[in-house]
Tab-separated table of C-alpha atoms in Angstrom:
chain	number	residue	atom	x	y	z
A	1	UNK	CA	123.918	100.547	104.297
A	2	UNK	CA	121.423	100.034	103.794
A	3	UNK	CA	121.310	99.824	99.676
A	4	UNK	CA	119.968	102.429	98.282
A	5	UNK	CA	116.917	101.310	96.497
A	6	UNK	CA	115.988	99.843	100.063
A	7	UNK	CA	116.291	103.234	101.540
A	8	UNK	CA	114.590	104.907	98.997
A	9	UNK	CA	111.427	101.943	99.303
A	10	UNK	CA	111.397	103.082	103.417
A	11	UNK	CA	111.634	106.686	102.660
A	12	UNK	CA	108.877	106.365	100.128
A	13	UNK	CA	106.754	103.985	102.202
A	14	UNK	CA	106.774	106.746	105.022
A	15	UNK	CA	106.191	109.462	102.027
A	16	UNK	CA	103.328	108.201	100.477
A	17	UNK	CA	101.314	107.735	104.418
A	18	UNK	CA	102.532	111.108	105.733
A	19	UNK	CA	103.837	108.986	108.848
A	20	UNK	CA	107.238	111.518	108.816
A	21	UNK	CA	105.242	113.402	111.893
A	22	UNK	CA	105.104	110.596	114.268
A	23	UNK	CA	108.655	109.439	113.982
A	24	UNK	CA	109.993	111.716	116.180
A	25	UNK	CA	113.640	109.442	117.196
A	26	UNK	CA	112.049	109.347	120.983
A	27	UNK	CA	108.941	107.511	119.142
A	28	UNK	CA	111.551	105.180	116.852
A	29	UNK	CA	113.588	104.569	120.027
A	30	UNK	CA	110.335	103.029	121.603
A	31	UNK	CA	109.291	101.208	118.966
A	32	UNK	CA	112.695	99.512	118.133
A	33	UNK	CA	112.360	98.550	122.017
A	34	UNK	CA	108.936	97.111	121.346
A	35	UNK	CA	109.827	95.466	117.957
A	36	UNK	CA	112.982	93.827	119.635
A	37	UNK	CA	110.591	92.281	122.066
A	38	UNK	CA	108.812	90.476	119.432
A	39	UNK	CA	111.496	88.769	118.483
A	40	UNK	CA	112.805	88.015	121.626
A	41	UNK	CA	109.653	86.513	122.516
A	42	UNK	CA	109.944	83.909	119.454
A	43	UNK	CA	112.739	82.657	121.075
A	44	UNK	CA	110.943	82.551	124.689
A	45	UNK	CA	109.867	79.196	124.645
A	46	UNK	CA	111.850	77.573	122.055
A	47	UNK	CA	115.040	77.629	120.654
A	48	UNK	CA	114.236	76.719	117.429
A	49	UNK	CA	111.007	79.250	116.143
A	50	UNK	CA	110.133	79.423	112.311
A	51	UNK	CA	112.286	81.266	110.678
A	52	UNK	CA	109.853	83.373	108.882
A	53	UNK	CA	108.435	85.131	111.645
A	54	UNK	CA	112.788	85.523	112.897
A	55	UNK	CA	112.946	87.106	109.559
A	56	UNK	CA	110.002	89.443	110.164
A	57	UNK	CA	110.768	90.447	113.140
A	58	UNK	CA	114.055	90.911	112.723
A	59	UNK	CA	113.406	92.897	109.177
A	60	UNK	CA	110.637	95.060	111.978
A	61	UNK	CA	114.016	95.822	114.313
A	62	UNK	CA	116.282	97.019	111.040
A	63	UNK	CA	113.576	99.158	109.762
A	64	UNK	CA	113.127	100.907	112.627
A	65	UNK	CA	116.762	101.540	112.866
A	66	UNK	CA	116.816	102.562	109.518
A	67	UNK	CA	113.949	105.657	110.016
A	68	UNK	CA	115.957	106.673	113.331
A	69	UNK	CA	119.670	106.787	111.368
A	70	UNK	CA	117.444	109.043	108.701
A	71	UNK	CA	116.309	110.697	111.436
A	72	UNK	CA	119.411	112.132	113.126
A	73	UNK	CA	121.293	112.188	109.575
A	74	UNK	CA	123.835	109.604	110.257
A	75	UNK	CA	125.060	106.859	108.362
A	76	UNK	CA	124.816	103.479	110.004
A	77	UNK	CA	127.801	101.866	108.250
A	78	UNK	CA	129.936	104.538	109.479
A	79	UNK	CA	128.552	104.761	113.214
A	80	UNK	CA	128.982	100.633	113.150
A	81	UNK	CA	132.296	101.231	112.204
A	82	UNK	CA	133.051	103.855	114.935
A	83	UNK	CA	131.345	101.601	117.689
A	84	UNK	CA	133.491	99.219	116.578
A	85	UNK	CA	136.517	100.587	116.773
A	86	UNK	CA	135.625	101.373	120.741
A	87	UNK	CA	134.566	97.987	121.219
A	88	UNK	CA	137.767	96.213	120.082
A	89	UNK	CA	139.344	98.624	122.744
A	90	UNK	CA	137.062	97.776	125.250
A	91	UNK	CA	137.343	93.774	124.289
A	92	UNK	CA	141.592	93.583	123.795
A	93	UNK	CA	142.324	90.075	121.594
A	94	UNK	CA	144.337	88.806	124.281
A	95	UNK	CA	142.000	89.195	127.389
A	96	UNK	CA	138.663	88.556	125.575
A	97	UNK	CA	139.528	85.630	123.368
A	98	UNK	CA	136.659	82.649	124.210
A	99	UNK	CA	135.131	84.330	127.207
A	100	UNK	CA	132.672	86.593	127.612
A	101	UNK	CA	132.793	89.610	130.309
A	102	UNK	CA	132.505	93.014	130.822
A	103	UNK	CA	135.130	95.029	129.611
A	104	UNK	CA	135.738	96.620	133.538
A	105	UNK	CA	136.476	92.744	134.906
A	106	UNK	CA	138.297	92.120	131.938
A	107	UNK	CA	140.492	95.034	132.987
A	108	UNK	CA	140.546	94.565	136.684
A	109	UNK	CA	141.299	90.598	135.623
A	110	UNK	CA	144.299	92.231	133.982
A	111	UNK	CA	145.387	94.582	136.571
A	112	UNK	CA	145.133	92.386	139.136
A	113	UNK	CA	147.308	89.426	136.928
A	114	UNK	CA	150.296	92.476	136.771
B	1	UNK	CA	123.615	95.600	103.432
B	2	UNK	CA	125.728	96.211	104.909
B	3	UNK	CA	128.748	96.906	102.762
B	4	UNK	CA	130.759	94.212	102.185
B	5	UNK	CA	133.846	96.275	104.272
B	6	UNK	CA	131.455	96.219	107.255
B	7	UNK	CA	130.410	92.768	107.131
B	8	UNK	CA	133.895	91.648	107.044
B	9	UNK	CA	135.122	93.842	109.817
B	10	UNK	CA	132.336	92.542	111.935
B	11	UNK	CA	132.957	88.826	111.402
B	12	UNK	CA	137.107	89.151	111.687
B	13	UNK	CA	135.729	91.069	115.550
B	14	UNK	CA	134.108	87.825	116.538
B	15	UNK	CA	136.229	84.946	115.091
B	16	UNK	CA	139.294	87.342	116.915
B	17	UNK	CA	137.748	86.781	119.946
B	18	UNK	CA	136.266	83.460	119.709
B	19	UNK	CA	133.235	84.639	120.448
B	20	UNK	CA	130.930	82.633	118.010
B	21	UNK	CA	129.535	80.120	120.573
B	22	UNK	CA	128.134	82.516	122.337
B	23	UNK	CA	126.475	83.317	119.379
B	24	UNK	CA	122.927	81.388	119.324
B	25	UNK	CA	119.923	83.041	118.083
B	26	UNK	CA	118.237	83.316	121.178
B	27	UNK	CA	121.379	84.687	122.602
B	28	UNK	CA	121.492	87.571	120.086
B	29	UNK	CA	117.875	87.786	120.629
B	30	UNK	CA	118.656	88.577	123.889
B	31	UNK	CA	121.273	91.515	123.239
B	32	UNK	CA	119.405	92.836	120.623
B	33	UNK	CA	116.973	93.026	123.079
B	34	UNK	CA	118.915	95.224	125.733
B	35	UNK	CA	120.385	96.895	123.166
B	36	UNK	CA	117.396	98.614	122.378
B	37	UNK	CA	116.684	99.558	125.525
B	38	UNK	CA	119.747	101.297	126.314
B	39	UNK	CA	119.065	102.988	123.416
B	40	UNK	CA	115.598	103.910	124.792
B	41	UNK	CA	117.189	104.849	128.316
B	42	UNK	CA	118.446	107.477	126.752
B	43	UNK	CA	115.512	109.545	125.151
B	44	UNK	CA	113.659	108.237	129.329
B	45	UNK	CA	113.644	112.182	130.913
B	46	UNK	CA	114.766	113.818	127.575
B	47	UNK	CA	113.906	114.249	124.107
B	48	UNK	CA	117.305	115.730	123.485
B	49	UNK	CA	119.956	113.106	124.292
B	50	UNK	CA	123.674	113.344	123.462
B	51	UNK	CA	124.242	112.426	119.907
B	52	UNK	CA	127.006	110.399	120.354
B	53	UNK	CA	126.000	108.181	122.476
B	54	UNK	CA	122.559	107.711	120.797
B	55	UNK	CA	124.514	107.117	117.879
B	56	UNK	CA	126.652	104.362	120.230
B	57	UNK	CA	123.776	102.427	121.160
B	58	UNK	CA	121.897	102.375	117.707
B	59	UNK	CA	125.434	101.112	116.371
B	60	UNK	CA	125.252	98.255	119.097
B	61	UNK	CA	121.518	97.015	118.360
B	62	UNK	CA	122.236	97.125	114.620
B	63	UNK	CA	125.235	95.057	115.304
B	64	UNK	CA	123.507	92.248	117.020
B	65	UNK	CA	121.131	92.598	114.102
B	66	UNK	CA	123.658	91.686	111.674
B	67	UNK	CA	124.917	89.193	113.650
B	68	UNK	CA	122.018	87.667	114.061
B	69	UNK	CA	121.450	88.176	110.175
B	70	UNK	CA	124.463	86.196	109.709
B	71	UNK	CA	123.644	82.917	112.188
B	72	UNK	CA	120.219	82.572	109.970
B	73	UNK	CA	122.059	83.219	107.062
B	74	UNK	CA	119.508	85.723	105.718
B	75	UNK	CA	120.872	89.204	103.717
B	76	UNK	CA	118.973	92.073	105.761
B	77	UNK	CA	117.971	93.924	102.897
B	78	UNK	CA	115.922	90.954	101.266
B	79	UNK	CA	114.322	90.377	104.311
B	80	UNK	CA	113.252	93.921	104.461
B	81	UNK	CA	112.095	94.662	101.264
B	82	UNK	CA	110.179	91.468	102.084
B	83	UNK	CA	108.322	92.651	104.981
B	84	UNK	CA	108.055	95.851	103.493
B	85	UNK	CA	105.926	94.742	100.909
B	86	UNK	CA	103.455	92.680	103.238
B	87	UNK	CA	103.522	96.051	105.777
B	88	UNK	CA	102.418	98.404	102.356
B	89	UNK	CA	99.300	95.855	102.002
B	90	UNK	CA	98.799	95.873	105.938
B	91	UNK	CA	98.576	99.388	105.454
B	92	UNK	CA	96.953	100.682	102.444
B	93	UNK	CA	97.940	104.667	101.487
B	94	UNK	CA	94.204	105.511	101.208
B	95	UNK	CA	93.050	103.491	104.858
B	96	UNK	CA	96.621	104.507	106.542
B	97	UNK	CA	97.943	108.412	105.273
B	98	UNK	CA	98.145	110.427	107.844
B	99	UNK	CA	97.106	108.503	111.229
B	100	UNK	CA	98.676	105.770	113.497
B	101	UNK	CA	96.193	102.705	113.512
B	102	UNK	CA	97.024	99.183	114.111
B	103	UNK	CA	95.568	97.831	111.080
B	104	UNK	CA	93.246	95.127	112.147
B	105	UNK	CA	91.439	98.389	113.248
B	106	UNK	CA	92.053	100.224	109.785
B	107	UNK	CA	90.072	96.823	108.312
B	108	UNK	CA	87.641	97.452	110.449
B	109	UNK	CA	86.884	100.681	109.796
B	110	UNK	CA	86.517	100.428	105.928
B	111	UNK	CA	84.492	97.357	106.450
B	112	UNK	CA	81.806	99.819	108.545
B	113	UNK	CA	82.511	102.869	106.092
B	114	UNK	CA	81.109	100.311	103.191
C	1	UNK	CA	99.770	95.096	147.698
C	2	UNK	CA	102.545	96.206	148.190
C	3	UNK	CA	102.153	96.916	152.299
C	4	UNK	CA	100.726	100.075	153.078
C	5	UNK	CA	103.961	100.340	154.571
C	6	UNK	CA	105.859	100.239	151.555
C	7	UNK	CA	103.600	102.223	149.557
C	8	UNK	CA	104.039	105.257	152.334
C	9	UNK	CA	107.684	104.921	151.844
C	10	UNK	CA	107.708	105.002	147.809
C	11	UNK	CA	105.332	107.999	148.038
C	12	UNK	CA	107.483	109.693	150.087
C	13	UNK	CA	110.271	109.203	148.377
C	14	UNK	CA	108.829	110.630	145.095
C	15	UNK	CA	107.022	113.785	146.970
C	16	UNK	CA	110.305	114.761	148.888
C	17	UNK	CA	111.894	114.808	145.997
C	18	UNK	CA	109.136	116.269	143.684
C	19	UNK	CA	109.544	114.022	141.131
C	20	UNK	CA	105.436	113.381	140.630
C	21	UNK	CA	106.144	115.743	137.492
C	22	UNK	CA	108.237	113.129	135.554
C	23	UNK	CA	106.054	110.228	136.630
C	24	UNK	CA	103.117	110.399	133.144
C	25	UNK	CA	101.942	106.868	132.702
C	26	UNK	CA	104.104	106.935	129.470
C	27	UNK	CA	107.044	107.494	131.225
C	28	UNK	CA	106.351	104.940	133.885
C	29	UNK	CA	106.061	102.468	131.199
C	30	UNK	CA	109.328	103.356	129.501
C	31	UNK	CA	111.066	103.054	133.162
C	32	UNK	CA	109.394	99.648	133.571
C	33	UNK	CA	110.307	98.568	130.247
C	34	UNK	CA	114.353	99.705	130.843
C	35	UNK	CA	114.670	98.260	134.075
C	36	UNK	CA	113.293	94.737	133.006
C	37	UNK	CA	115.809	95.006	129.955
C	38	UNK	CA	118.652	95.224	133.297
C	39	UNK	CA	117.417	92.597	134.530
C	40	UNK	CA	117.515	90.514	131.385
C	41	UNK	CA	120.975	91.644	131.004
C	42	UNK	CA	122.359	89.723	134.409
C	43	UNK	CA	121.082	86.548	132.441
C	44	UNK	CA	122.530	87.194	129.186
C	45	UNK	CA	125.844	85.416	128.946
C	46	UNK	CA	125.042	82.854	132.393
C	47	UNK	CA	122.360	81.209	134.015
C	48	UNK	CA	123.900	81.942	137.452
C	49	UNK	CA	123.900	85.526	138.409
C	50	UNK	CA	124.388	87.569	141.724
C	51	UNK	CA	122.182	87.041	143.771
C	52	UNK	CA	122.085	90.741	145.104
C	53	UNK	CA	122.229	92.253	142.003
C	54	UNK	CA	119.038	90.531	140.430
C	55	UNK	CA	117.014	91.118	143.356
C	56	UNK	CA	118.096	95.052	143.286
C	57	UNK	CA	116.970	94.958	139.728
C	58	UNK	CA	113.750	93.242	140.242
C	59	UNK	CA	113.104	95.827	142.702
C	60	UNK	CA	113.200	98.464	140.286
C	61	UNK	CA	110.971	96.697	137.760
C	62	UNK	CA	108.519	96.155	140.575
C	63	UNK	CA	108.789	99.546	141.875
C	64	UNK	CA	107.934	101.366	139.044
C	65	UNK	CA	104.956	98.786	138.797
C	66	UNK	CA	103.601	100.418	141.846
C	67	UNK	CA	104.306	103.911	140.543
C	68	UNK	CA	102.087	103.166	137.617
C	69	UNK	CA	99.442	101.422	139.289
C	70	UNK	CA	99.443	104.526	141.679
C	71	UNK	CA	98.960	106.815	138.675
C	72	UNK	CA	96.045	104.462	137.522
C	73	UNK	CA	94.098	104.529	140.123
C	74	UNK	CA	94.271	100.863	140.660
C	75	UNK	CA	95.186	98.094	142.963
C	76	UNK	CA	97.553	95.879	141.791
C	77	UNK	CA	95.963	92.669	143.632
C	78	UNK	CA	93.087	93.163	141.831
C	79	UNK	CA	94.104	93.673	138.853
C	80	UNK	CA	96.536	90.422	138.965
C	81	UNK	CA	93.539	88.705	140.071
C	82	UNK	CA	91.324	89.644	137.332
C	83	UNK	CA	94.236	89.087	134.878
C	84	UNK	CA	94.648	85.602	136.167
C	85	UNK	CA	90.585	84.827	135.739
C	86	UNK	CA	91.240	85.515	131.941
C	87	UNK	CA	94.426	83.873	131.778
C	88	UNK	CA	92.931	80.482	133.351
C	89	UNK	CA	90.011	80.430	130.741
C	90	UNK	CA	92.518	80.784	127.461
C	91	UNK	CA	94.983	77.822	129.407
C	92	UNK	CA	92.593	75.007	130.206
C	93	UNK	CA	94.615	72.449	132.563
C	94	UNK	CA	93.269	69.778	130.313
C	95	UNK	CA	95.018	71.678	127.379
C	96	UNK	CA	97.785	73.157	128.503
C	97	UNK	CA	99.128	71.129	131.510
C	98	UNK	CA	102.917	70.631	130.819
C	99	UNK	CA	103.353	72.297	127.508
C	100	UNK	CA	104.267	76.014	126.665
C	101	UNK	CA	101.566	76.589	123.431
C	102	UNK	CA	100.000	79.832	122.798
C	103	UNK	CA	96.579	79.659	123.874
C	104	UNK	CA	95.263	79.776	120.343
C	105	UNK	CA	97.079	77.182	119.023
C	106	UNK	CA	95.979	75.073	121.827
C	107	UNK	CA	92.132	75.806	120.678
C	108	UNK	CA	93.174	74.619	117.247
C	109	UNK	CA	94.872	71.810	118.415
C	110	UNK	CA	91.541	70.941	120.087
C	111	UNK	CA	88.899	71.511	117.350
C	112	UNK	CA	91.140	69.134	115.207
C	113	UNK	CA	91.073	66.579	117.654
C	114	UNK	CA	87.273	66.940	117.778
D	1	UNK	CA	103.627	91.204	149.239
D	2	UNK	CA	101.394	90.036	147.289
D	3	UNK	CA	98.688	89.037	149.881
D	4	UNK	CA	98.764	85.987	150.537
D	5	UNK	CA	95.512	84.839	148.874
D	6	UNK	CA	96.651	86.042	145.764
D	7	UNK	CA	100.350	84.726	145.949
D	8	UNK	CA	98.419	80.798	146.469
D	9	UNK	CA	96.222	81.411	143.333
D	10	UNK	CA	99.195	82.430	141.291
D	11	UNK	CA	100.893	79.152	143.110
D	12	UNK	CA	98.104	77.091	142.145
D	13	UNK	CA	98.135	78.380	138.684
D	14	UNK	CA	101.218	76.832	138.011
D	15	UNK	CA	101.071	73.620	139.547
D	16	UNK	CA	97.873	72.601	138.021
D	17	UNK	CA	98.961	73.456	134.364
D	18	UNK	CA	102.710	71.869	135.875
D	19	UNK	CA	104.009	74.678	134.390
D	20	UNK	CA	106.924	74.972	136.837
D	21	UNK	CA	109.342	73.203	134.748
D	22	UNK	CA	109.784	76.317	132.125
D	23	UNK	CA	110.058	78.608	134.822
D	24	UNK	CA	113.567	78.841	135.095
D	25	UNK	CA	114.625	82.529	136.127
D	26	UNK	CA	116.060	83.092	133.205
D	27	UNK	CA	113.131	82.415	131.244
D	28	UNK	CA	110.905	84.374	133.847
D	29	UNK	CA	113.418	87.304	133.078
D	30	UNK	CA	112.774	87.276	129.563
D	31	UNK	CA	109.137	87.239	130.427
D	32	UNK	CA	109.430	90.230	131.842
D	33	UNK	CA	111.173	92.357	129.244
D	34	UNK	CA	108.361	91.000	126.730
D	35	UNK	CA	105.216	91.589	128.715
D	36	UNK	CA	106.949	95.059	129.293
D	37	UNK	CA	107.389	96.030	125.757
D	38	UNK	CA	103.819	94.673	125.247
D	39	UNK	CA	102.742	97.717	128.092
D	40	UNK	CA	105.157	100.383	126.541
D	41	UNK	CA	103.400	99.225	123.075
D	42	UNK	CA	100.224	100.329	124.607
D	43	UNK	CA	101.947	103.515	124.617
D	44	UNK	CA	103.483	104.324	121.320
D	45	UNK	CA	101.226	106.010	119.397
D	46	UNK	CA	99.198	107.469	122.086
D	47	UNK	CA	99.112	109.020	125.973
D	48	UNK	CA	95.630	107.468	126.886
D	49	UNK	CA	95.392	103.713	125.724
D	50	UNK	CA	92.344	102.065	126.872
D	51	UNK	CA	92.361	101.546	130.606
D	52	UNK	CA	91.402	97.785	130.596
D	53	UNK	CA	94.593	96.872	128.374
D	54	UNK	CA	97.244	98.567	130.362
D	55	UNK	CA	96.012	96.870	133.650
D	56	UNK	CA	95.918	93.521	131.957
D	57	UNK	CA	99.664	94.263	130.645
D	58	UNK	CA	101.029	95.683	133.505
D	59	UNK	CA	99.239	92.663	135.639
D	60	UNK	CA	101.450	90.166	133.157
D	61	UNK	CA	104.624	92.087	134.371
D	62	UNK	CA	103.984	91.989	137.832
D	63	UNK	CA	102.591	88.319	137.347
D	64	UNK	CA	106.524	87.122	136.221
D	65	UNK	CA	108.041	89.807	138.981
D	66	UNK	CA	106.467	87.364	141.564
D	67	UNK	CA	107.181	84.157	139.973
D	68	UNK	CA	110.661	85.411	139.991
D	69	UNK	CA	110.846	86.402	143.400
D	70	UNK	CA	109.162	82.659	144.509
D	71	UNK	CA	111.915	81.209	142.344
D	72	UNK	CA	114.601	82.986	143.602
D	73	UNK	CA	113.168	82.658	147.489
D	74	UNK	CA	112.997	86.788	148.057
D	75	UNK	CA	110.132	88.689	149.731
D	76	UNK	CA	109.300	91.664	147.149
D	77	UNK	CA	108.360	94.042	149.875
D	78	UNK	CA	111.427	93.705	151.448
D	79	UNK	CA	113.723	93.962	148.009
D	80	UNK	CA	112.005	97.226	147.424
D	81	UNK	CA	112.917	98.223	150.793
D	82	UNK	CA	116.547	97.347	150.404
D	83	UNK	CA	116.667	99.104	147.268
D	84	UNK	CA	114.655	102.223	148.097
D	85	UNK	CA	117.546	102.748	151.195
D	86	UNK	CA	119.764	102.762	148.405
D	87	UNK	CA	118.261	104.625	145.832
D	88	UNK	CA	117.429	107.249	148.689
D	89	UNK	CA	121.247	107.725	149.255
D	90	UNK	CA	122.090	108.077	145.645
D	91	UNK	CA	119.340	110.591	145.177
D	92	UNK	CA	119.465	113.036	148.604
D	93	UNK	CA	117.011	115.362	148.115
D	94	UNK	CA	119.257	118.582	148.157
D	95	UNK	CA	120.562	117.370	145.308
D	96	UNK	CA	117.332	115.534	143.726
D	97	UNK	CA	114.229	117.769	144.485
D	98	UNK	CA	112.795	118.718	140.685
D	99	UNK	CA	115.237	117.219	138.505
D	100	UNK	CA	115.750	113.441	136.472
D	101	UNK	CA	119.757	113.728	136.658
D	102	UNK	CA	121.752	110.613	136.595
D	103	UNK	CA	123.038	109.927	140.288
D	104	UNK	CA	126.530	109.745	139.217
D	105	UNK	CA	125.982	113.347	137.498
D	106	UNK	CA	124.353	114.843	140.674
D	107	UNK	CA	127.010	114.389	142.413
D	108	UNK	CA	129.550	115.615	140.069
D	109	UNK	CA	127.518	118.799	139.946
D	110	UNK	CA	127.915	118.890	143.727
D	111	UNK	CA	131.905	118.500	143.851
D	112	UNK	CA	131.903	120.902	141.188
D	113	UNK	CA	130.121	123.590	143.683
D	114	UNK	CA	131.735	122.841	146.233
């Protein structure tokens, strides 16, 4: 993931502007910040915002994400994959089913239960 | 994107856990949201973090992106080919290569220039 | 604002520990920018937070405020003041009284009515 | 903090445009985080963004920090002094003085030495 003629289109896109210099992943990390933001601020007044600008935000986030997993030469299937592998550690089936808290009070919930 | 493997493992996470009221838009919003800034925390006093736990966070914001992919029922790499193709007009090669400039500004300079 | 008081006391905290080094504008922004993305994170799954916990991490937003405004050169009640001059012409009350629309959409919503 | 001339225009803001009514703290918090990235923005391609902009976004940051504290019934001056006494014990300056290390690091460095 992404497909590969969509990676090739980003890589290209960057290419063809000579914008390789300014994504440094410190610069990516920012803008990924800035670009989450945007959407997040779709939703600020309304739960219901037009899905267009959700999708172009949203595609703004992924992109991003895309140039920093280039960046540091991972792939992003297989780092989703590891992270969640952790997380279904973290979250256990039978402590996290239908609620939603932080792995340490699910834990200390636990601990405390024994 | 992404694979069909990783799609699948992410959805049997959440219906595991229950977790898909929890789920609204705005909510991912939200985490996709903090996400990214964790991810930023880490590149705050260093432009050298630890790998693996830059990898880590990007994993996490790219998750809420898919989830949030998901609830809209949008494929992430139509939506970003989409915006990629209004960003390559934004941006014109022979206006853009080489420089960072919003590009209301990069308009405005080939309007003077002409 | 803040207090002289409380300005002496985050100045000294920074000089004893000779951290004016760290503090570039761009920084300061990044630190405001993660903290606020804490804060956010208290409200993510409930409505109903510790009490002690978002004040702590309001605190930090607000501190590094002052940090920045130090490195401006600027005075924070004056600059809120000015901000709110501006942000009382784009919100009319006769516009905007009980409605969250973005101030240009409110003008458009006007100059159809007209 | 604010003065109090400034903290009744900011009051009187509100209630004129009855704005009070979206101002859950929530809602401020996600204010926050957006007006941030909307400063940090200023930042992302460049170290020295025009002056005028950053004091109008970094007035819209502080702006929510105080509705939030009105909301939530705090003083801000004496939140920052609160946390300061803590942040002050989690950074002593024998361990501090010329270096961004994570608190929880410092003082493993310190046991380590010892």
């Amino acid at each position: 993931m992404p497909t590969s003629a969509t990676l090739r289109a980003l890589r290209a896109f960057i290419e063809a502007r000579d914008w390789d210099q300014f994504h440094s992943p410190e610069n990516l990390a920012k803008s990924i910040s800035i670009e989450s933001a945007e959407l997040l601020e779709l939703y600020q007044w309304t739960n219901d915002p037009d899905q267009q600008r959700v999708e172009d935000e949203l595609a703004d986030v992924v992109t991003y994400c895309i140039h920093l997993a280039n960046k540091l030469g991972v792939d992003l299937d297989e780092i989703l994959m590891n992270k969640l592998a952790q997380t279904e550690q973290k979250y256990p089936v039978h402590l996290a089913k239908g609620r939603m808290t932080k792995y340490t009070e699910l834990q200390q919930d636990e601990e405390e239960e024994e």
